[in-house]
Short mmCIF file of N, CA and C in Angstrom, two decimals:
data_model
loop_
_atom_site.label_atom_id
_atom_site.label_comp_id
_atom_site.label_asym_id
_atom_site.label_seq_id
_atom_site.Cartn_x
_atom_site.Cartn_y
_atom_site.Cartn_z
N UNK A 1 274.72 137.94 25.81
CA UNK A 1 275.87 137.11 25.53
C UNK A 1 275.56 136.23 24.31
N UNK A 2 276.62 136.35 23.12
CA UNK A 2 276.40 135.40 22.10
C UNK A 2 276.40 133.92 22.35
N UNK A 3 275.68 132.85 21.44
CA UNK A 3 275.48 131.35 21.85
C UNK A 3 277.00 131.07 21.84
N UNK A 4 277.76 130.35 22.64
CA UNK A 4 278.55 129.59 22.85
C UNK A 4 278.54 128.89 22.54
N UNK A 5 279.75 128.57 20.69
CA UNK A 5 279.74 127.84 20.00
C UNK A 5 281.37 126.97 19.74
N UNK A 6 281.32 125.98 19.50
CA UNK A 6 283.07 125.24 19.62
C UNK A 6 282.67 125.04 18.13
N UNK A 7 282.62 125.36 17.19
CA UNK A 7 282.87 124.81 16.06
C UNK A 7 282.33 125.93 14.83
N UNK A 8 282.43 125.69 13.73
CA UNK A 8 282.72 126.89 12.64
C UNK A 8 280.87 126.31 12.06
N UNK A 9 280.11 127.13 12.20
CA UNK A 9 278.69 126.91 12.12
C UNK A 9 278.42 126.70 10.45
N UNK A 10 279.58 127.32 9.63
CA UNK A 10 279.10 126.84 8.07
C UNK A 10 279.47 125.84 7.92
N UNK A 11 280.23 125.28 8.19
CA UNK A 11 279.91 123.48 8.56
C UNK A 11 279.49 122.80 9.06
N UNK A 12 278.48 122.95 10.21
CA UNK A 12 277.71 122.65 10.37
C UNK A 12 276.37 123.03 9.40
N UNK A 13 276.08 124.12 8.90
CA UNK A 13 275.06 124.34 7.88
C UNK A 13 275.34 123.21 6.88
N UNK A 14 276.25 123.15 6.33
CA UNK A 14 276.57 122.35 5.32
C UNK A 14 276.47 120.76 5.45
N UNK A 15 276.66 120.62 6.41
CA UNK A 15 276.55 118.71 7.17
C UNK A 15 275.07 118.39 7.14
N UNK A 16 274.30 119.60 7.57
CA UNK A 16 272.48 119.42 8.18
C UNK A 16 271.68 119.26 6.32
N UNK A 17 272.10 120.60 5.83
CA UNK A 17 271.56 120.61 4.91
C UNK A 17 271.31 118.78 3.80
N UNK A 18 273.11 118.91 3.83
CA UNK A 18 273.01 117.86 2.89
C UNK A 18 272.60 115.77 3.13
N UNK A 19 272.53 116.19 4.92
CA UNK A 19 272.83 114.54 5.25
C UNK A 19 271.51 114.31 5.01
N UNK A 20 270.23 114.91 5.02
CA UNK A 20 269.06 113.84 4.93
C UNK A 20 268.89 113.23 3.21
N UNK A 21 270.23 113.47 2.52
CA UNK A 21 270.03 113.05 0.82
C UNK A 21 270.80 111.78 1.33
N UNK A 22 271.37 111.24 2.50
CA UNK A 22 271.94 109.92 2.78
C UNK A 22 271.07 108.69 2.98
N UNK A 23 269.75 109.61 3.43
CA UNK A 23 268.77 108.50 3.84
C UNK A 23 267.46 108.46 2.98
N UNK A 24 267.50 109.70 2.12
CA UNK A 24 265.99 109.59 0.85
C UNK A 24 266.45 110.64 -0.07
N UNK A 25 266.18 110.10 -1.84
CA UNK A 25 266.41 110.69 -2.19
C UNK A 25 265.83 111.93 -2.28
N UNK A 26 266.69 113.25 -2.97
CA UNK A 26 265.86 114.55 -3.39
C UNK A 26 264.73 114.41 -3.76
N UNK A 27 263.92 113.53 -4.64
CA UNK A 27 262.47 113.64 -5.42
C UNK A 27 261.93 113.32 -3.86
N UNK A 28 262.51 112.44 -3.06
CA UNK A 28 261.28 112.29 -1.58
C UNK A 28 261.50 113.08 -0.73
N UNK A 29 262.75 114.08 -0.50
CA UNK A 29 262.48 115.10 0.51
C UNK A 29 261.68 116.55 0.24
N UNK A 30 261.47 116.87 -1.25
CA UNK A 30 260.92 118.26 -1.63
C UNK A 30 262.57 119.25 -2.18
N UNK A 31 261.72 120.81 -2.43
CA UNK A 31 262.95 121.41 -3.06
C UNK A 31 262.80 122.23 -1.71
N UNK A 32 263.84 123.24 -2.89
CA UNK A 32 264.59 124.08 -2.12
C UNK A 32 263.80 125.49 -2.19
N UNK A 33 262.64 125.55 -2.37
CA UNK A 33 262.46 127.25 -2.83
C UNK A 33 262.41 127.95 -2.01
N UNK A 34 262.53 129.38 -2.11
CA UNK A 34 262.55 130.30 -1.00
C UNK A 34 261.28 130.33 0.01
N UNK A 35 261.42 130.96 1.00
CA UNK A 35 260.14 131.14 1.86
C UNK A 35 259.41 132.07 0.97
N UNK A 36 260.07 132.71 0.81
CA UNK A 36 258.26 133.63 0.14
C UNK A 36 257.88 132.81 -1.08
N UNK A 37 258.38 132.01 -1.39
CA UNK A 37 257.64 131.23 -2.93
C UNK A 37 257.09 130.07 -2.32
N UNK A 38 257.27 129.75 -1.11
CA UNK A 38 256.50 128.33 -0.20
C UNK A 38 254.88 128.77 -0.07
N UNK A 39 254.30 127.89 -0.21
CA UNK A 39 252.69 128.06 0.33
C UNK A 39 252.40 128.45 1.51
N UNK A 40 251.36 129.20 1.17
CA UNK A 40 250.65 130.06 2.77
C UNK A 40 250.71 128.95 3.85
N UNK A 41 250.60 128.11 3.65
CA UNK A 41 250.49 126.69 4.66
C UNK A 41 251.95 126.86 5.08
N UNK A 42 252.97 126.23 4.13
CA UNK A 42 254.26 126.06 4.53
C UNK A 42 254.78 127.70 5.54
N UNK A 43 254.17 128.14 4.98
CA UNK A 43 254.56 129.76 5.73
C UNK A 43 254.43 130.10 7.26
N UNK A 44 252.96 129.16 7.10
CA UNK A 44 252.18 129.45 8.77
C UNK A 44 253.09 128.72 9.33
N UNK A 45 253.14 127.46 9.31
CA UNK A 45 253.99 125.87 9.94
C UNK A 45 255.15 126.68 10.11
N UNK A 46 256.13 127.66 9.61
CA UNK A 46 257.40 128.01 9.75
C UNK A 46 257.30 128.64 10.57
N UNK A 47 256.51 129.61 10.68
CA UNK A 47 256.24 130.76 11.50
C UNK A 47 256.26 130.15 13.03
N UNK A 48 255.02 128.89 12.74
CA UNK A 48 254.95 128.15 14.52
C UNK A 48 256.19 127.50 14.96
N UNK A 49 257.15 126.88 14.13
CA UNK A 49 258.10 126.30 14.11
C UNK A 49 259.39 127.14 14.84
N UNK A 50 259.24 128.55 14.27
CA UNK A 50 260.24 129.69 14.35
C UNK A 50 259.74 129.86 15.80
N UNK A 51 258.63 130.61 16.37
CA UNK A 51 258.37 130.56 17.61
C UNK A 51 258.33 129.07 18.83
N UNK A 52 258.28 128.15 18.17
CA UNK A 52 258.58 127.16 18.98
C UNK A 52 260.29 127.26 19.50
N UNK A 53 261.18 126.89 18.07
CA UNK A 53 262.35 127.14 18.55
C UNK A 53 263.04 128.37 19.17
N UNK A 54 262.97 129.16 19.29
CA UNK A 54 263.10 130.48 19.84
C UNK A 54 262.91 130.15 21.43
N UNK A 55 261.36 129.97 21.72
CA UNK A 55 261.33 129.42 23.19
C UNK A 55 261.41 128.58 23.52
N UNK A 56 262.29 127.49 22.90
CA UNK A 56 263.23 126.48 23.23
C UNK A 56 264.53 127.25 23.51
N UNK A 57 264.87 127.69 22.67
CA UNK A 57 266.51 128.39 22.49
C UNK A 57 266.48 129.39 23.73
N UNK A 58 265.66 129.93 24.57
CA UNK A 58 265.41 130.83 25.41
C UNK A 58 265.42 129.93 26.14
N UNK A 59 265.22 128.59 26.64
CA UNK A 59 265.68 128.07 27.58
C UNK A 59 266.93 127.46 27.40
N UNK A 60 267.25 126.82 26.31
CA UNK A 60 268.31 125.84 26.33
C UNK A 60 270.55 126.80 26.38
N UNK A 61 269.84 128.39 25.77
CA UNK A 61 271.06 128.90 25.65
C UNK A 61 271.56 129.46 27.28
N UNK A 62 270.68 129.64 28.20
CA UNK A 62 270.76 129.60 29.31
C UNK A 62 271.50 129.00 30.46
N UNK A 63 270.53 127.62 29.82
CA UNK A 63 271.22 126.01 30.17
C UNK A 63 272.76 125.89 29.85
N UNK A 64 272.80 125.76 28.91
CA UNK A 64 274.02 125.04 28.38
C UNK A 64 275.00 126.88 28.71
N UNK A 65 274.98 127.99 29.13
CA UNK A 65 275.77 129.13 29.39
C UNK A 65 276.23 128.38 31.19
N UNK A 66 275.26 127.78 31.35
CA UNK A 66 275.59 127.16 32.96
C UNK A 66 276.44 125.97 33.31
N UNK A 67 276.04 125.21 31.96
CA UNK A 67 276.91 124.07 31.87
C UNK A 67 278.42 124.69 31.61
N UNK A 68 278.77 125.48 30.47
CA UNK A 68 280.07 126.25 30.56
C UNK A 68 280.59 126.37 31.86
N UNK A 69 279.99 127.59 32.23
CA UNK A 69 280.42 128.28 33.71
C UNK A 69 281.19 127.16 34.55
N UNK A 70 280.05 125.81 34.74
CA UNK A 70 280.29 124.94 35.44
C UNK A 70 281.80 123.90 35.89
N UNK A 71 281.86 124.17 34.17
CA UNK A 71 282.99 123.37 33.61
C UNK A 71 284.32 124.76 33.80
N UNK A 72 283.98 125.87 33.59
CA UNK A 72 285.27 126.70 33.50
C UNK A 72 285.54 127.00 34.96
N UNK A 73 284.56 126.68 36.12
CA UNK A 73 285.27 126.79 37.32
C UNK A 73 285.48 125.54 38.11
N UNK A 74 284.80 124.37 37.51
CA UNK A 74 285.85 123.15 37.96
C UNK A 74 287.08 122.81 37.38
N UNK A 75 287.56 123.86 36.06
CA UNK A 75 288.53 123.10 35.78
C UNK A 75 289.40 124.67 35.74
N UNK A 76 289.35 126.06 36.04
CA UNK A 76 289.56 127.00 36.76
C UNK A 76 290.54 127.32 35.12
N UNK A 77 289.45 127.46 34.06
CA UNK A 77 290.45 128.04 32.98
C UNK A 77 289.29 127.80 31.42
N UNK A 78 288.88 128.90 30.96
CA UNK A 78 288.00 129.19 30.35
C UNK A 78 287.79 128.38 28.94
N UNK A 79 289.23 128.42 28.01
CA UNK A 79 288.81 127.39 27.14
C UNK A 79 288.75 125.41 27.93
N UNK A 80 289.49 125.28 28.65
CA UNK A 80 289.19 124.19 29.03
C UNK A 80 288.30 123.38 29.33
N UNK A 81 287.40 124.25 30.04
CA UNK A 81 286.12 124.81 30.66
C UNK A 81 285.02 124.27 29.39
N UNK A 82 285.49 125.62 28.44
CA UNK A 82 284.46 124.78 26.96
C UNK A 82 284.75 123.63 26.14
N UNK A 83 286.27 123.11 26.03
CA UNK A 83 286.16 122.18 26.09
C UNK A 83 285.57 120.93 26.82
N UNK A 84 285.71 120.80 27.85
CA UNK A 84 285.11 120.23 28.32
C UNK A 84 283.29 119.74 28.28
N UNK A 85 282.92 120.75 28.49
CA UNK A 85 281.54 121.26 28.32
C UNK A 85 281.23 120.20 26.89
N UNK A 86 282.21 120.63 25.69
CA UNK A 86 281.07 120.24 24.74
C UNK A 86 282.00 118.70 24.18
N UNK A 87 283.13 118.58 25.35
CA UNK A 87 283.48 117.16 25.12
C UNK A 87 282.37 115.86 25.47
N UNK A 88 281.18 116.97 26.55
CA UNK A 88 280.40 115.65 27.00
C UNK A 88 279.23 115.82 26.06
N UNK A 89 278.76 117.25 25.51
CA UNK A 89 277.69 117.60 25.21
C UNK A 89 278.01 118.07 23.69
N UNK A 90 278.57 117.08 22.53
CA UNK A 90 278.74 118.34 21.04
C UNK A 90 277.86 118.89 20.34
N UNK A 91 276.39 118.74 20.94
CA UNK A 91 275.79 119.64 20.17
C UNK A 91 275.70 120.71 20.99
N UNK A 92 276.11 121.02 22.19
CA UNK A 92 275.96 122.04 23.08
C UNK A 92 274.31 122.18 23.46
N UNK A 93 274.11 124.04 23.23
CA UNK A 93 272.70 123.80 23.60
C UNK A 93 271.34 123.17 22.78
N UNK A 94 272.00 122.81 21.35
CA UNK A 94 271.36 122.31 20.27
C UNK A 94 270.83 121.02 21.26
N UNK A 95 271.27 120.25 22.37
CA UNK A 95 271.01 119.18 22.83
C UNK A 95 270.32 119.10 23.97
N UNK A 96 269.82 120.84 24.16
CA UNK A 96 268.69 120.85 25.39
C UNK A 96 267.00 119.54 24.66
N UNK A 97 266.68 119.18 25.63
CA UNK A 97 265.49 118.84 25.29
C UNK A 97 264.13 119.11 24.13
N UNK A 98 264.60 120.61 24.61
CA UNK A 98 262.87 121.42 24.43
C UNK A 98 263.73 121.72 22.60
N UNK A 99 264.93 121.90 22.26
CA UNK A 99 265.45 122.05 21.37
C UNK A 99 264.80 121.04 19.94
N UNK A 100 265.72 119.72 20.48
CA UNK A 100 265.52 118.76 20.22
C UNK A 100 264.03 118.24 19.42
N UNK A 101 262.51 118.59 20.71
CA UNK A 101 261.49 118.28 20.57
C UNK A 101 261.01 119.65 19.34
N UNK A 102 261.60 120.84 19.36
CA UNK A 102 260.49 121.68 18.26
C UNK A 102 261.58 121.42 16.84
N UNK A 103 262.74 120.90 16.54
CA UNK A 103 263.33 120.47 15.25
C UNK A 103 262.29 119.34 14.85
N UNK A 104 262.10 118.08 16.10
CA UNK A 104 261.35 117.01 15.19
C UNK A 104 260.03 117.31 15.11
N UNK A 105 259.62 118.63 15.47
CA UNK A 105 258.11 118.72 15.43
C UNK A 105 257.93 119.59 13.94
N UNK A 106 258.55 120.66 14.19
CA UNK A 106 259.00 121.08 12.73
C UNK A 106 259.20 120.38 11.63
N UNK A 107 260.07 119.09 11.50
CA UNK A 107 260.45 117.82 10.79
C UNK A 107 259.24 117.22 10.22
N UNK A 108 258.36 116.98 11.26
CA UNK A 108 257.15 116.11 10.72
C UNK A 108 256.11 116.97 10.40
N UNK A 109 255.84 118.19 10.85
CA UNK A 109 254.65 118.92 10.27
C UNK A 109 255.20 119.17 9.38
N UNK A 110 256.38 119.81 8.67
CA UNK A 110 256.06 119.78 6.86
C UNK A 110 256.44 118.47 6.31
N UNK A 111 257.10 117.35 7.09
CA UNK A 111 257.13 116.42 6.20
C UNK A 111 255.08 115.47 6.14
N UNK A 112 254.46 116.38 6.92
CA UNK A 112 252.91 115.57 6.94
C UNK A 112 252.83 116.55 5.80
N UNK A 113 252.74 118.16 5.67
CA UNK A 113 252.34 119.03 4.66
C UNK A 113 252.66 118.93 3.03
N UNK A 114 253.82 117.99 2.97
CA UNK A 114 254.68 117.73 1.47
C UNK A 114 253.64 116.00 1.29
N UNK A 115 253.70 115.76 2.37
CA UNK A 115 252.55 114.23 1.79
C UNK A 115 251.05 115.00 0.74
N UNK A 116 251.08 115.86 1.32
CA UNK A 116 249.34 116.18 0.52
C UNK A 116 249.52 116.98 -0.35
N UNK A 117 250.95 117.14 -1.15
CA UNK A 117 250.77 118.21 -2.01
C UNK A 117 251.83 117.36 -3.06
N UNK A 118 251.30 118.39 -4.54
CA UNK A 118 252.06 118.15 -5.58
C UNK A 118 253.64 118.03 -5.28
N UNK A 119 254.17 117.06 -6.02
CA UNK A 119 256.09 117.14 -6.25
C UNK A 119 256.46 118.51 -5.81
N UNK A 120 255.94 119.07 -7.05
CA UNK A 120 256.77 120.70 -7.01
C UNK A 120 256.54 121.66 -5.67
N UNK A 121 255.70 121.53 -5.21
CA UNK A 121 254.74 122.06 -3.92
C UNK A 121 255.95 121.92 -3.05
N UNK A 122 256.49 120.72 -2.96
CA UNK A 122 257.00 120.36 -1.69
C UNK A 122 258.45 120.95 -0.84
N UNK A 123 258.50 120.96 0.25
CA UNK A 123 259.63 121.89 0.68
C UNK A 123 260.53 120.84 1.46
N UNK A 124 261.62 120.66 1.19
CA UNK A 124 263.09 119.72 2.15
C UNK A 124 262.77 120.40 3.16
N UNK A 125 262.97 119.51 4.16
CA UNK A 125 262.29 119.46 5.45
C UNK A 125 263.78 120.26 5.86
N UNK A 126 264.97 119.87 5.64
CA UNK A 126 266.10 120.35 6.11
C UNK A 126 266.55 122.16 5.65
N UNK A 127 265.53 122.46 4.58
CA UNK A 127 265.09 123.80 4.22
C UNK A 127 264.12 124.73 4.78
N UNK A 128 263.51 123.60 5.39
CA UNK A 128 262.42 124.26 6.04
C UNK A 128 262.97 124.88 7.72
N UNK A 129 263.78 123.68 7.80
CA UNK A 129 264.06 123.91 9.46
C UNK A 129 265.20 125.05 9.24
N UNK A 130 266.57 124.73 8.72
CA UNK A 130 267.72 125.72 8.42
C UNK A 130 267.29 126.63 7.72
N UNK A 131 267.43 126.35 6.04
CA UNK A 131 267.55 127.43 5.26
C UNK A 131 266.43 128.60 5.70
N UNK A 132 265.46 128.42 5.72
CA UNK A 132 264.50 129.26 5.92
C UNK A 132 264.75 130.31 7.12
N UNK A 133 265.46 129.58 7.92
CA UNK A 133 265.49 130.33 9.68
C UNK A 133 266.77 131.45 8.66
N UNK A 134 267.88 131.15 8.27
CA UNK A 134 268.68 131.50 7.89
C UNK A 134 268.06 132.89 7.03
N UNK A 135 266.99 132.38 6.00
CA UNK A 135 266.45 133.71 5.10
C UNK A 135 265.39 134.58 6.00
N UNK A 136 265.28 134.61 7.12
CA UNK A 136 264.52 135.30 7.99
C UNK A 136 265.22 135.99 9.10
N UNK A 137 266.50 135.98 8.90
CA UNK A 137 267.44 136.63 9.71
C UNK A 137 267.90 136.28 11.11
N UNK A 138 267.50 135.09 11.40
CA UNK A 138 267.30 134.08 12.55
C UNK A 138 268.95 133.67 12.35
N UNK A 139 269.76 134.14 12.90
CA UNK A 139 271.38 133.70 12.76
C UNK A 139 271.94 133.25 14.23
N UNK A 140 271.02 133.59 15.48
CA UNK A 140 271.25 133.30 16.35
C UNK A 140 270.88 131.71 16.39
N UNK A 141 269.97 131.30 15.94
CA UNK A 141 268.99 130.19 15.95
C UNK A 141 269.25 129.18 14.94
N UNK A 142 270.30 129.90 13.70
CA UNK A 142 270.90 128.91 12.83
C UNK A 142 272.17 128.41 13.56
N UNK A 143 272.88 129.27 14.06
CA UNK A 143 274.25 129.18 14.85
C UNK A 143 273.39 127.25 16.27
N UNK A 144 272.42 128.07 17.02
CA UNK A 144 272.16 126.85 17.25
C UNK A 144 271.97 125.57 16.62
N UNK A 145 271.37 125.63 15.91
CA UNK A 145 271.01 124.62 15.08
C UNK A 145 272.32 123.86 14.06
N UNK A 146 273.08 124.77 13.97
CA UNK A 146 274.23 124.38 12.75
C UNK A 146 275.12 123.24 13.96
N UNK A 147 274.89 123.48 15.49
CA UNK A 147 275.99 122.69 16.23
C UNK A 147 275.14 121.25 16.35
N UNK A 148 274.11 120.91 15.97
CA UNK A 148 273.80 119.62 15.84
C UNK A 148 274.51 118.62 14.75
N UNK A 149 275.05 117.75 15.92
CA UNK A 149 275.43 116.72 14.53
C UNK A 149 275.23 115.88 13.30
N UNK A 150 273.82 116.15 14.09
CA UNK A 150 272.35 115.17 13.15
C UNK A 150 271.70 115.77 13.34
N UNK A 151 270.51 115.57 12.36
CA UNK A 151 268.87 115.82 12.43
C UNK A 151 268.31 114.92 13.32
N UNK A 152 267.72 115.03 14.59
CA UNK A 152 266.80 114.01 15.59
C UNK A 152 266.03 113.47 14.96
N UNK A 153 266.11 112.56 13.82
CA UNK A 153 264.75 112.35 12.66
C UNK A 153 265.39 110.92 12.23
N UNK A 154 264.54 110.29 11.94
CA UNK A 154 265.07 108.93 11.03
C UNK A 154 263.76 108.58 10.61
N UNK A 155 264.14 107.26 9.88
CA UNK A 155 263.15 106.55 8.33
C UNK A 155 262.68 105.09 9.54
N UNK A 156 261.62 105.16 9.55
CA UNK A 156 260.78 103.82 9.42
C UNK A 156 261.10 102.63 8.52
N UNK A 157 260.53 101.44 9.15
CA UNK A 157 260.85 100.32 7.84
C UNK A 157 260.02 100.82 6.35
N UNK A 158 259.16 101.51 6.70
CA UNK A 158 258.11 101.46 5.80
C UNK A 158 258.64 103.00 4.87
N UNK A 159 259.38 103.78 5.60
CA UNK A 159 260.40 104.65 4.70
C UNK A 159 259.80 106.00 5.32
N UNK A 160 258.92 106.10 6.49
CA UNK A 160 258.60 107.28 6.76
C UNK A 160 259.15 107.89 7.80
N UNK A 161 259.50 109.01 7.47
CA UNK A 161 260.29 110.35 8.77
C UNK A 161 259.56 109.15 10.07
N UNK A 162 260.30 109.70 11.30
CA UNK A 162 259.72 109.28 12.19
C UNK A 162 260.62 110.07 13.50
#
């Protein structure tokens, strides 16, 4: 069964990508380059990142297929049902737990990996998590990810991811 989604996921791509330029500029988040032009480092970190979320998403699309169900037979009518569902929950299963925990883990291991390397070196953390899943054929896992409203991530006083 495909992820059960209430909303048009290239807008969500488009919201994720661009909101962390609200809180630092481009020169402090890194670029945009492709995965195969990222460093063997940035490569590995994606790779663990990709298998983290995956067996997150293996639990959470589950979850939240139950939360549906739940909602379409207390309220005995299928879109209602998903409405409902993601009236309480809008990121849907993007808002399981285990979800949640491998985006900000992902988040901070390349935003620790762009601290120790040259400007140009460096990879947008919001490239690393989306775009990349996206150039690896991961569309199930972008579709998750695109229903978050935010990145689980924010700035310290001192200006660091956290």
């Amino acid at each position: 069964m495909p992820l059960i989604t209430r909303f048009n996921h290239e807008k969500g791509l488009k919201r994720l990508m661009t909101a962390p330029y609200d809180l630092a500029p481009e020169a402090a988040l890194g670029g945009s380059m492709r995965l195969s032009e990222a460093s063997a480092e940035h490569q590995s970190r994606f790779r663990r990142y990709g298998m983290a979320l995956a067996e997150a998403a293996a639990t959470a699309i589950p979850w939240w297929e139950t939360i549906i169900a739940s909602w379409i037979e207390e309220t005995g009518d299928e879109e209602t049902g998903i409405f409902e569902a993601f009236n309480r929950r809008a990121a849907g299963a993007a808002a399981h737990p285990r979800v949640v925990h491998a985006v900000r883990e992902g988040w901070l291991s390349c935003t620790a990996l762009n601290a120790a390397l040259p400007a140009p070196e460096r990879v947008a953390p919001q490239v690393f998590l989306l775009g990349w899943m996206g150039e690896a054929g991961e569309e199930e896992l972008v579709r998750l990810l695109a229903c978050q409203p935010y990145w689980p991530i924010g700035l310290d006083a001192d200006g660091r991811w956290c």
